[in-house]
């Protein structure tokens, strides 16, 4: 009896265990007989692998990313699914050139898709070291040519780099600085950016126009444009600029943020040299300078930024002084004062006076309040260490007004007065600028001495 009981009882659990093992091996392959792995799969353990993949096809990318948080085992199977041809076809949308989407913002749906995909990759690879996460991401995304610096034949009309940028932004959000350094170095080597940047910063301006355009688009769309916090933007811009000498930094800054042609998107190198430009052409450069000067950019000192602005004003040749003045105005009070104060400290009173005159001209043309220039002049005057230096600067300022008026009057008298000749208009603006500047000084003098009224 005891023997028969034993023989009738012991085969039952062993038989069940063998059947469970066969089912596990047949459905999931890599799991074997690990009971912990089976429990981690929950009810999905009863499905063959092919059926599980079919189920995933009915889930949104956000739902799949939520599923990846259930267990480590399930996350590993999702990583495998992403790498399959079916998963790649389903997840790696490549409709980057069809920008006309009815009822939606340009490219909005594909951008949202890659935001969700970035979250999926972030969650699936959560337990992997940073290096392995990056290798896996590269392995999956390497087939998408539009994600590469030179991979698309029509980069201006392609959303590929934007999608790659939002994907990386979601993937790396919250990573510490050391991990972000690794991400940048990985991308830097992967795209061979060092050699390509070296080519454009050491060549004659405009001689590698297509490469300049591709570097601009890659840096802006992949590395810079998608960050919410200024500290993140400052970090990535610093990574791009810091490896280079200041001369190359200025050149690279102009390539990334300088004015471009509305026709073909190429960098317009002569814009700052040939004539006065507008705020739109300088806005990108001004925002980049403010970012580097702010408290978020810890690796830059005030002297670093001022030296960069000074170097920028001769890229590729010396700018018109009016364009210098407009850039400083757009860069904000702190940068503007620091830049002018450095000239005062270094004894460059004549250059400082001319710059101040052009600031009055820009304020008149662009409809800024003239009292701003007067207050800036007061602050600069306090920098001079002796009354003689201050008085000398004020004399240089009046001389600069006189010389500029005479130069512009001479240009008017020598000009042909056709529609393209702006000499008379410039003279008109300068006369008004001088009148309004001195009017604000008179108002200030009268307010400080009320007894004279």
Short mmCIF file of N, CA and C in Angstrom, two decimals, residues 47 117 174 402:
data_model
loop_
_atom_site.label_atom_id
_atom_site.label_comp_id
_atom_site.label_asym_id
_atom_site.label_seq_id
_atom_site.Cartn_x
_atom_site.Cartn_y
_atom_site.Cartn_z
N UNK A 47 1.21 32.50 -23.11
CA UNK A 47 1.14 32.83 -24.53
C UNK A 47 2.43 32.43 -25.25
N UNK A 117 8.51 56.98 -27.80
CA UNK A 117 9.52 55.96 -28.01
C UNK A 117 10.73 56.19 -27.10
N UNK A 174 16.80 63.78 -16.60
CA UNK A 174 17.05 63.32 -15.24
C UNK A 174 18.36 62.62 -15.04
N UNK A 402 29.91 114.19 -33.72
CA UNK A 402 30.24 115.17 -34.76
C UNK A 402 30.85 114.50 -35.99
#
